[in-house]
Amino acid sequence: MPQYVITVFGADRPGIIAEVTAALANVGANLEDSTMSVLRGRLAMMIVASAQVDEPAVQQAVQPLNTSSLQVGARLLTDLGPSHQTPSQRYVLSVHGADQLGIVSAITEVMAQAGGNITDLSTRLLPAREQDGGPLYVLVADVDLPVQADPQQVDLQLADRAQQLGVQASLHPAEPDVL
């Protein structure tokens, strides 16, 4: 069954998700994967959906949602070839400390060198509190580490890089969700 990627970006307001998913349901598109976040008042969403209709039909379904403050697009998801999938272990990476340039780059470089694949990443810059002195930067990521990687060694490398940056970093096995 053809798969489509639907992207949504614009000023956040109540009802956007309901409108986008209703438009997709109306053409028989089944949502398979999605991610959504609001960043500084702007909604960013990406959906992968499957449907037994052609690309123009999906595009036509979401077209009425486009306004001066919201852009919605749909494209056929084409096969890019084999993905980088090796047996892996799931971990959660967390970093926090004083905000500064290069935290994400430096920390994710350590993960890349270990063969880690970041599957989800979220960062926040929290306002300064009197007792802290400055804004607090927080990074949380889901990481797949190859089974041959030594998580304790990776954690030590993260701690070393974090110390150079003046932040705290930790790597923990992901706990399975209980549904």
CSV table of N, CA, C and O in Angstrom, one decimal, residues 35-155:
chain,number,residue,atom,x,y,z
A,35,THR,N,4.8,12.5,14.6
A,35,THR,CA,5.4,13.2,15.7
A,35,THR,C,4.9,14.7,15.6
A,35,THR,O,4.7,15.2,14.5
A,36,MET,N,4.8,15.3,16.7
A,36,MET,CA,4.3,16.7,16.7
A,36,MET,C,4.9,17.4,17.9
A,36,MET,O,5.1,16.8,19.0
A,37,SER,N,5.2,18.7,17.7
A,37,SER,CA,5.7,19.5,18.8
A,37,SER,C,5.3,20.9,18.6
A,37,SER,O,5.1,21.3,17.5
A,38,VAL,N,5.1,21.6,19.7
A,38,VAL,CA,4.9,23.1,19.6
A,38,VAL,C,6.2,23.7,20.1
A,38,VAL,O,6.7,23.5,21.2
A,39,LEU,N,6.8,24.5,19.2
A,39,LEU,CA,8.1,25.2,19.5
A,39,LEU,C,7.8,26.7,19.4
A,39,LEU,O,7.6,27.2,18.3
A,40,ARG,N,7.9,27.4,20.5
A,40,ARG,CA,7.7,28.9,20.5
A,40,ARG,C,6.5,29.3,19.8
A,40,ARG,O,6.5,30.3,19.0
A,41,GLY,N,5.4,28.6,20.1
A,41,GLY,CA,4.1,29.0,19.5
A,41,GLY,C,3.9,28.5,18.1
A,41,GLY,O,2.9,28.8,17.5
A,42,ARG,N,4.8,27.7,17.5
A,42,ARG,CA,4.7,27.2,16.2
A,42,ARG,C,4.5,25.7,16.3
A,42,ARG,O,5.3,25.0,16.9
A,43,LEU,N,3.5,25.1,15.6
A,43,LEU,CA,3.3,23.7,15.5
A,43,LEU,C,4.1,23.1,14.4
A,43,LEU,O,4.1,23.6,13.3
A,44,ALA,N,4.8,22.0,14.7
A,44,ALA,CA,5.6,21.3,13.6
A,44,ALA,C,5.1,19.8,13.8
A,44,ALA,O,5.2,19.2,14.9
A,45,MET,N,4.6,19.2,12.7
A,45,MET,CA,4.1,17.9,12.8
A,45,MET,C,4.5,17.1,11.5
A,45,MET,O,4.5,17.7,10.4
A,46,MET,N,4.8,15.9,11.6
A,46,MET,CA,5.1,15.0,10.5
A,46,MET,C,4.3,13.7,10.7
A,46,MET,O,4.4,13.1,11.8
A,47,ILE,N,3.7,13.2,9.7
A,47,ILE,CA,2.9,12.0,9.7
A,47,ILE,C,3.3,11.1,8.6
A,47,ILE,O,3.5,11.6,7.5
A,48,VAL,N,3.3,9.8,8.9
A,48,VAL,CA,3.4,8.8,7.8
A,48,VAL,C,2.1,8.1,7.8
A,48,VAL,O,1.7,7.5,8.9
A,49,ALA,N,1.4,8.1,6.7
A,49,ALA,CA,0.1,7.4,6.5
A,49,ALA,C,0.1,6.6,5.3
A,49,ALA,O,0.8,6.9,4.3
A,50,SER,N,-0.7,5.5,5.3
A,50,SER,CA,-0.9,4.7,4.1
A,50,SER,C,-2.3,4.8,3.6
A,50,SER,O,-3.2,5.0,4.4
A,51,ALA,N,-2.4,4.8,2.3
A,51,ALA,CA,-3.7,5.0,1.7
A,51,ALA,C,-3.7,4.3,0.3
A,51,ALA,O,-2.7,4.4,-0.4
A,52,GLN,N,-4.9,3.8,-0.1
A,52,GLN,CA,-5.0,3.2,-1.4
A,52,GLN,C,-5.5,4.2,-2.4
A,52,GLN,O,-6.4,4.0,-3.2
A,53,VAL,N,-5.0,5.4,-2.3
A,53,VAL,CA,-5.3,6.5,-3.3
A,53,VAL,C,-3.9,7.0,-3.8
A,53,VAL,O,-2.9,6.8,-3.3
A,54,ASP,N,-4.0,7.8,-4.9
A,54,ASP,CA,-2.8,8.3,-5.5
A,54,ASP,C,-2.3,9.6,-4.8
A,54,ASP,O,-3.1,10.2,-4.0
A,55,GLU,N,-1.1,10.0,-5.1
A,55,GLU,CA,-0.6,11.2,-4.4
A,55,GLU,C,-1.4,12.5,-4.6
A,55,GLU,O,-1.7,13.2,-3.7
A,56,PRO,N,-1.9,12.7,-5.8
A,56,PRO,CA,-2.7,13.9,-6.0
A,56,PRO,C,-4.0,13.9,-5.1
A,56,PRO,O,-4.4,15.0,-4.6
A,57,ALA,N,-4.6,12.8,-4.8
A,57,ALA,CA,-5.7,12.7,-4.0
A,57,ALA,C,-5.4,13.1,-2.5
A,57,ALA,O,-6.2,13.8,-1.9
A,58,VAL,N,-4.2,12.6,-2.0
A,58,VAL,CA,-3.8,13.0,-0.7
A,58,VAL,C,-3.5,14.5,-0.6
A,58,VAL,O,-3.9,15.2,0.3
A,59,GLN,N,-2.8,15.0,-1.7
A,59,GLN,CA,-2.5,16.4,-1.7
A,59,GLN,C,-3.8,17.3,-1.8
A,59,GLN,O,-3.9,18.3,-1.1
A,60,GLN,N,-4.8,16.8,-2.5
A,60,GLN,CA,-6.0,17.6,-2.6
A,60,GLN,C,-6.8,17.5,-1.3
A,60,GLN,O,-7.4,18.5,-0.9
A,61,ALA,N,-6.7,16.5,-0.6
A,61,ALA,CA,-7.3,16.4,0.7
A,61,ALA,C,-6.8,17.4,1.7
A,61,ALA,O,-7.6,17.9,2.5
A,62,VAL,N,-5.5,17.6,1.7
A,62,VAL,CA,-4.9,18.5,2.7
A,62,VAL,C,-4.8,20.0,2.2
A,62,VAL,O,-4.7,20.9,3.0
A,63,GLN,N,-5.0,20.2,0.9
A,63,GLN,CA,-4.9,21.5,0.4
A,63,GLN,C,-5.7,22.6,1.0
A,63,GLN,O,-5.3,23.7,1.3
A,64,PRO,N,-7.0,22.3,1.3
A,64,PRO,CA,-7.9,23.3,2.0
A,64,PRO,C,-7.4,23.8,3.3
A,64,PRO,O,-7.8,24.8,3.8
A,65,LEU,N,-6.5,23.0,4.0
A,65,LEU,CA,-6.0,23.4,5.3
A,65,LEU,C,-4.9,24.5,5.2
A,65,LEU,O,-4.6,25.1,6.2
A,66,ASN,N,-4.4,24.7,4.0
A,66,ASN,CA,-3.3,25.7,3.9
A,66,ASN,C,-3.9,27.1,4.0
A,66,ASN,O,-4.9,27.5,3.4
A,67,THR,N,-3.3,27.9,4.9
A,67,THR,CA,-3.7,29.3,5.1
A,67,THR,C,-2.4,30.1,5.1
A,67,THR,O,-1.3,29.6,5.0
A,68,SER,N,-2.6,31.4,5.4
A,68,SER,CA,-1.4,32.3,5.5
A,68,SER,C,-0.5,31.9,6.8
A,68,SER,O,0.6,32.2,6.8
A,69,SER,N,-1.2,31.2,7.7
A,69,SER,CA,-0.4,30.9,9.0
A,69,SER,C,-0.2,29.4,9.1
A,69,SER,O,0.4,29.0,10.2
A,70,LEU,N,-0.6,28.6,8.2
A,70,LEU,CA,-0.4,27.1,8.3
A,70,LEU,C,-0.1,26.6,6.9
A,70,LEU,O,-0.8,26.8,5.9
A,71,GLN,N,1.0,25.8,6.8
A,71,GLN,CA,1.3,25.1,5.6
A,71,GLN,C,1.2,23.6,5.8
A,71,GLN,O,1.9,23.1,6.8
A,72,VAL,N,0.5,22.9,4.9
A,72,VAL,CA,0.3,21.5,5.0
A,72,VAL,C,0.6,20.9,3.7
A,72,VAL,O,0.2,21.4,2.6
A,73,GLY,N,1.5,19.9,3.6
A,73,GLY,CA,1.9,19.3,2.4
A,73,GLY,C,1.9,17.8,2.5
A,73,GLY,O,1.9,17.2,3.6
A,74,ALA,N,1.8,17.1,1.3
A,74,ALA,CA,1.8,15.6,1.3
A,74,ALA,C,2.6,15.2,0.1
A,74,ALA,O,2.5,15.8,-1.0
A,75,ARG,N,3.4,14.1,0.3
A,75,ARG,CA,4.2,13.6,-0.8
A,75,ARG,C,4.2,12.1,-0.6
A,75,ARG,O,4.2,11.5,0.5
A,76,LEU,N,4.4,11.4,-1.7
A,76,LEU,CA,4.5,9.9,-1.7
A,76,LEU,C,5.9,9.6,-1.0
A,76,LEU,O,6.9,10.3,-1.3
A,77,LEU,N,5.9,8.7,-0.1
A,77,LEU,CA,7.1,8.3,0.5
A,77,LEU,C,7.7,7.2,-0.4
A,77,LEU,O,7.2,6.1,-0.5
A,78,THR,N,8.9,7.6,-0.9
A,78,THR,CA,9.5,6.7,-1.9
A,78,THR,C,10.6,5.8,-1.1
A,78,THR,O,11.1,6.2,-0.1
A,79,ASP,N,10.9,4.7,-1.7
A,79,ASP,CA,11.9,3.8,-1.1
A,79,ASP,C,13.3,4.4,-1.3
A,79,ASP,O,13.7,4.7,-2.4
A,80,LEU,N,14.0,4.7,-0.2
A,80,LEU,CA,15.3,5.2,-0.2
A,80,LEU,C,16.4,4.1,-0.2
A,80,LEU,O,17.5,4.4,0.0
A,81,GLY,N,16.0,2.9,-0.3
A,81,GLY,CA,16.9,1.8,-0.2
A,81,GLY,C,17.0,1.3,1.3
A,81,GLY,O,16.2,1.7,2.1
A,82,PRO,N,17.9,0.4,1.5
A,82,PRO,CA,18.0,-0.2,2.9
A,82,PRO,C,18.3,0.9,3.9
A,82,PRO,O,19.2,1.7,3.7
A,83,SER,N,17.7,0.8,5.0
A,83,SER,CA,18.0,1.7,6.1
A,83,SER,C,19.1,1.2,7.0
A,83,SER,O,19.4,0.0,6.9
A,84,HIS,N,19.7,2.0,7.8
A,84,HIS,CA,20.7,1.6,8.7
A,84,HIS,C,20.1,0.9,9.9
A,84,HIS,O,19.7,1.6,10.9
A,85,GLN,N,19.9,-0.4,9.8
A,85,GLN,CA,19.2,-1.1,10.9
A,85,GLN,C,20.1,-2.3,11.3
A,85,GLN,O,20.2,-3.2,10.5
A,86,THR,N,20.7,-2.2,12.5
A,86,THR,CA,21.5,-3.3,13.0
A,86,THR,C,20.8,-3.6,14.3
A,86,THR,O,20.1,-2.8,14.9
A,87,PRO,N,21.1,-4.9,14.8
A,87,PRO,CA,20.5,-5.2,16.2
A,87,PRO,C,21.0,-4.1,17.2
A,87,PRO,O,22.2,-3.7,17.2
A,88,SER,N,20.1,-3.7,18.0
A,88,SER,CA,20.4,-2.6,18.9
A,88,SER,C,19.8,-2.7,20.2
A,88,SER,O,18.9,-3.5,20.4
A,89,GLN,N,20.2,-1.9,21.2
A,89,GLN,CA,19.7,-1.8,22.5
A,89,GLN,C,19.2,-0.3,22.6
A,89,GLN,O,19.8,0.6,22.2
A,90,ARG,N,18.0,-0.2,23.3
A,90,ARG,CA,17.4,1.2,23.4
A,90,ARG,C,17.9,1.8,24.7
A,90,ARG,O,17.9,1.2,25.8
A,91,TYR,N,18.3,3.1,24.6
A,91,TYR,CA,18.7,3.9,25.7
A,91,TYR,C,18.1,5.3,25.7
A,91,TYR,O,17.6,5.7,24.7
A,92,VAL,N,18.1,5.9,26.9
A,92,VAL,CA,17.6,7.3,27.0
A,92,VAL,C,18.8,8.1,27.4
A,92,VAL,O,19.5,7.8,28.4
A,93,LEU,N,19.1,9.1,26.7
A,93,LEU,CA,20.2,10.1,26.9
A,93,LEU,C,19.6,11.3,27.5
A,93,LEU,O,18.6,11.9,26.9
A,94,SER,N,20.1,11.8,28.6
A,94,SER,CA,19.7,13.1,29.1
A,94,SER,C,20.9,14.0,29.4
A,94,SER,O,21.9,13.5,29.9
A,95,VAL,N,20.7,15.3,29.1
A,95,VAL,CA,21.7,16.3,29.4
A,95,VAL,C,21.1,17.5,29.9
A,95,VAL,O,20.0,17.9,29.5
A,96,HIS,N,21.7,18.1,30.9
A,96,HIS,CA,21.2,19.4,31.4
A,96,HIS,C,22.4,20.2,32.0
A,96,HIS,O,23.4,19.7,32.4
A,97,GLY,N,22.2,21.5,31.9
A,97,GLY,CA,23.2,22.4,32.4
A,97,GLY,C,23.0,23.8,31.8
A,97,GLY,O,22.0,24.1,31.1
A,98,ALA,N,24.0,24.6,32.1
A,98,ALA,CA,24.0,26.0,31.6
A,98,ALA,C,24.0,26.0,30.1
A,98,ALA,O,24.7,25.3,29.5
A,99,ASP,N,23.1,26.9,29.6
A,99,ASP,CA,23.1,27.0,28.1
A,99,ASP,C,24.3,27.5,27.5
A,99,ASP,O,25.0,28.4,28.1
A,100,GLN,N,24.8,26.9,26.4
A,100,GLN,CA,25.9,27.4,25.6
A,100,GLN,C,25.9,26.8,24.2
A,100,GLN,O,25.2,25.8,24.0
A,101,LEU,N,26.6,27.4,23.4
A,101,LEU,CA,26.7,27.0,22.0
A,101,LEU,C,27.4,25.6,21.9
A,101,LEU,O,28.4,25.4,22.5
A,102,GLY,N,26.8,24.7,21.1
A,102,GLY,CA,27.4,23.5,20.7
A,102,GLY,C,27.1,22.2,21.6
A,102,GLY,O,27.7,21.2,21.3
A,103,ILE,N,26.2,22.3,22.5
A,103,ILE,CA,25.9,21.2,23.4
A,103,ILE,C,25.4,20.0,22.5
A,103,ILE,O,25.9,18.9,22.6
A,104,VAL,N,24.4,20.3,21.7
A,104,VAL,CA,23.8,19.2,20.9
A,104,VAL,C,24.8,18.6,20.0
A,104,VAL,O,25.0,17.3,19.9
A,105,SER,N,25.6,19.4,19.3
A,105,SER,CA,26.6,18.9,18.4
A,105,SER,C,27.7,18.0,19.1
A,105,SER,O,28.0,16.9,18.7
A,106,ALA,N,28.2,18.5,20.3
A,106,ALA,CA,29.2,17.7,21.0
A,106,ALA,C,28.7,16.4,21.5
A,106,ALA,O,29.4,15.4,21.4
A,107,ILE,N,27.5,16.4,22.1
A,107,ILE,CA,27.0,15.2,22.7
A,107,ILE,C,26.5,14.2,21.7
A,107,ILE,O,26.8,13.0,21.8
A,108,THR,N,25.9,14.7,20.6
A,108,THR,CA,25.5,13.7,19.6
A,108,THR,C,26.7,13.2,18.8
A,108,THR,O,26.6,12.1,18.3
A,109,GLU,N,27.8,13.9,18.8
A,109,GLU,CA,29.0,13.4,18.1
A,109,GLU,C,29.5,12.1,18.9
A,109,GLU,O,29.9,11.1,18.3
A,110,VAL,N,29.4,12.1,20.2
A,110,VAL,CA,29.8,11.0,21.0
A,110,VAL,C,29.0,9.8,20.7
A,110,VAL,O,29.4,8.7,20.5
A,111,MET,N,27.6,10.0,20.6
A,111,MET,CA,26.7,8.9,20.2
A,111,MET,C,27.0,8.4,18.8
A,111,MET,O,27.0,7.2,18.6
A,112,ALA,N,27.3,9.3,17.9
A,112,ALA,CA,27.6,8.8,16.5
A,112,ALA,C,28.9,8.0,16.5
A,112,ALA,O,28.9,7.0,15.8
A,113,GLN,N,29.9,8.4,17.2
A,113,GLN,CA,31.1,7.7,17.2
A,113,GLN,C,31.0,6.3,17.8
A,113,GLN,O,31.7,5.3,17.4
A,114,ALA,N,30.0,6.1,18.7
A,114,ALA,CA,29.7,4.8,19.2
A,114,ALA,C,28.7,4.0,18.4
A,114,ALA,O,28.4,2.8,18.7
A,115,GLY,N,28.3,4.6,17.2
A,115,GLY,CA,27.4,3.9,16.3
A,115,GLY,C,26.0,4.0,16.7
A,115,GLY,O,25.1,3.4,16.2
A,116,GLY,N,25.7,4.9,17.7
A,116,GLY,CA,24.3,5.2,18.2
A,116,GLY,C,23.5,5.9,17.2
A,116,GLY,O,24.0,6.9,16.5
A,117,ASN,N,22.3,5.5,17.0
A,117,ASN,CA,21.3,6.2,16.2
A,117,ASN,C,20.3,6.9,17.0
A,117,ASN,O,19.6,6.2,17.8
A,118,ILE,N,20.2,8.2,16.9
A,118,ILE,CA,19.2,9.0,17.7
A,118,ILE,C,17.9,8.9,17.0
A,118,ILE,O,17.7,9.3,15.8
A,119,THR,N,16.9,8.3,17.7
A,119,THR,CA,15.6,8.1,17.1
A,119,THR,C,14.6,9.1,17.5
A,119,THR,O,13.5,9.3,16.8
A,120,ASP,N,14.8,9.9,18.5
A,120,ASP,CA,14.0,11.0,19.0
A,120,ASP,C,14.8,11.9,19.8
A,120,ASP,O,15.6,11.4,20.6
A,121,LEU,N,14.6,13.2,19.6
A,121,LEU,CA,15.4,14.2,20.3
A,121,LEU,C,14.6,15.4,20.7
A,121,LEU,O,13.8,15.9,19.8
A,122,SER,N,14.6,15.9,21.9
A,122,SER,CA,13.9,17.0,22.3
A,122,SER,C,14.8,17.9,23.1
A,122,SER,O,15.6,17.4,24.0
A,123,THR,N,14.8,19.2,22.9
A,123,THR,CA,15.6,20.1,23.7
A,123,THR,C,14.7,21.2,24.2
A,123,THR,O,13.7,21.6,23.5
A,124,ARG,N,15.0,21.8,25.3
A,124,ARG,CA,14.3,23.0,25.8
A,124,ARG,C,15.3,23.9,26.5
A,124,ARG,O,16.2,23.4,27.2
A,125,LEU,N,15.0,25.2,26.3
A,125,LEU,CA,15.8,26.2,27.1
A,125,LEU,C,14.8,26.8,28.1
A,125,LEU,O,13.8,27.4,27.7
A,126,LEU,N,15.1,26.4,29.3
A,126,LEU,CA,14.2,26.9,30.4
A,126,LEU,C,14.7,28.2,31.0
A,126,LEU,O,15.9,28.4,31.1
A,127,PRO,N,13.7,29.1,31.3
A,127,PRO,CA,14.1,30.4,31.8
A,127,PRO,C,15.0,30.3,33.1
A,127,PRO,O,14.9,29.4,33.9
A,128,ALA,N,15.7,31.4,33.3
A,128,ALA,CA,16.6,31.4,34.4
A,128,ALA,C,15.8,31.5,35.7
A,128,ALA,O,14.8,32.1,35.8
A,129,ARG,N,16.4,30.9,36.7
A,129,ARG,CA,15.8,31.0,38.1
A,129,ARG,C,16.9,31.7,38.9
A,129,ARG,O,18.1,31.6,38.7
A,130,GLU,N,16.4,32.4,39.9
A,130,GLU,CA,17.4,33.2,40.8
A,130,GLU,C,18.5,32.3,41.3
A,130,GLU,O,19.7,32.7,41.3
A,131,GLN,N,18.2,31.1,41.8
A,131,GLN,CA,19.2,30.2,42.4
A,131,GLN,C,20.1,29.6,41.4
A,131,GLN,O,21.3,29.2,41.7
A,132,ASP,N,19.7,29.6,40.1
A,132,ASP,CA,20.6,29.0,39.1
A,132,ASP,C,21.5,30.0,38.4
A,132,ASP,O,22.5,29.7,37.9
A,133,GLY,N,21.0,31.2,38.3
A,133,GLY,CA,21.8,32.3,37.7
A,133,GLY,C,21.6,32.5,36.2
A,133,GLY,O,21.7,33.5,35.7
A,134,GLY,N,21.3,31.4,35.5
A,134,GLY,CA,21.1,31.6,34.0
A,134,GLY,C,20.1,30.5,33.5
A,134,GLY,O,19.7,29.7,34.2
A,135,PRO,N,19.8,30.6,32.2
A,135,PRO,CA,18.9,29.6,31.6
A,135,PRO,C,19.5,28.2,31.7
A,135,PRO,O,20.7,28.0,31.7
A,136,LEU,N,18.6,27.2,31.8
A,136,LEU,CA,18.9,25.8,31.9
A,136,LEU,C,18.6,25.2,30.6
A,136,LEU,O,17.5,25.3,30.1
A,137,TYR,N,19.6,24.5,30.0
A,137,TYR,CA,19.4,23.8,28.7
A,137,TYR,C,19.2,22.3,29.1
A,137,TYR,O,19.9,21.7,29.8
A,138,VAL,N,18.1,21.7,28.5
A,138,VAL,CA,17.8,20.3,28.7
A,138,VAL,C,17.7,19.6,27.4
A,138,VAL,O,17.0,20.1,26.5
A,139,LEU,N,18.3,18.5,27.3
A,139,LEU,CA,18.2,17.6,26.1
A,139,LEU,C,17.8,16.2,26.5
A,139,LEU,O,18.4,15.7,27.5
A,140,VAL,N,16.9,15.6,25.9
A,140,VAL,CA,16.5,14.2,26.1
A,140,VAL,C,16.4,13.6,24.8
A,140,VAL,O,15.7,14.1,23.8
A,141,ALA,N,17.0,12.4,24.6
A,141,ALA,CA,17.0,11.7,23.4
A,141,ALA,C,16.8,10.2,23.6
A,141,ALA,O,17.3,9.6,24.6
A,142,ASP,N,16.1,9.6,22.7
A,142,ASP,CA,16.0,8.1,22.6
A,142,ASP,C,17.1,7.7,21.6
A,142,ASP,O,17.3,8.2,20.5
A,143,VAL,N,17.9,6.7,22.0
A,143,VAL,CA,19.1,6.3,21.2
A,143,VAL,C,19.1,4.8,21.1
A,143,VAL,O,18.9,4.1,22.1
A,144,ASP,N,19.4,4.3,19.9
A,144,ASP,CA,19.6,2.9,19.7
A,144,ASP,C,21.1,2.7,19.5
A,144,ASP,O,21.7,3.2,18.6
A,145,LEU,N,21.7,1.9,20.5
A,145,LEU,CA,23.1,1.6,20.4
A,145,LEU,C,23.2,0.2,19.9
A,145,LEU,O,22.5,-0.7,20.3
A,146,PRO,N,24.2,0.0,19.0
A,146,PRO,CA,24.5,-1.4,18.5
A,146,PRO,C,24.8,-2.3,19.7
A,146,PRO,O,25.3,-1.9,20.7
A,147,VAL,N,24.3,-3.6,19.5
A,147,VAL,CA,24.5,-4.5,20.6
A,147,VAL,C,26.0,-4.7,21.0
A,147,VAL,O,26.3,-5.0,22.1
A,148,GLN,N,26.9,-4.5,20.0
A,148,GLN,CA,28.3,-4.6,20.3
A,148,GLN,C,28.9,-3.4,21.0
A,148,GLN,O,30.0,-3.5,21.5
A,149,ALA,N,28.2,-2.3,21.1
A,149,ALA,CA,28.7,-1.1,21.8
A,149,ALA,C,28.7,-1.4,23.3
A,149,ALA,O,27.8,-2.1,23.9
A,150,ASP,N,29.7,-0.9,24.0
A,150,ASP,CA,29.7,-1.0,25.5
A,150,ASP,C,29.1,0.2,26.1
A,150,ASP,O,29.7,1.3,26.1
A,151,PRO,N,27.9,0.1,26.6
A,151,PRO,CA,27.2,1.3,27.1
A,151,PRO,C,27.9,2.0,28.3
A,151,PRO,O,27.8,3.2,28.4
A,152,GLN,N,28.6,1.2,29.1
A,152,GLN,CA,29.4,1.9,30.2
A,152,GLN,C,30.5,2.7,29.6
A,152,GLN,O,30.7,3.8,30.1
A,153,GLN,N,31.1,2.3,28.6
A,153,GLN,CA,32.2,3.1,27.9
A,153,GLN,C,31.6,4.3,27.3
A,153,GLN,O,32.2,5.4,27.4
A,154,VAL,N,30.5,4.2,26.6
A,154,VAL,CA,29.8,5.3,26.0
A,154,VAL,C,29.4,6.3,27.0
A,154,VAL,O,29.6,7.5,26.9
A,155,ASP,N,28.9,5.8,28.2
A,155,ASP,CA,28.5,6.7,29.3
A,155,ASP,C,29.7,7.5,29.8
A,155,ASP,O,29.6,8.7,30.1
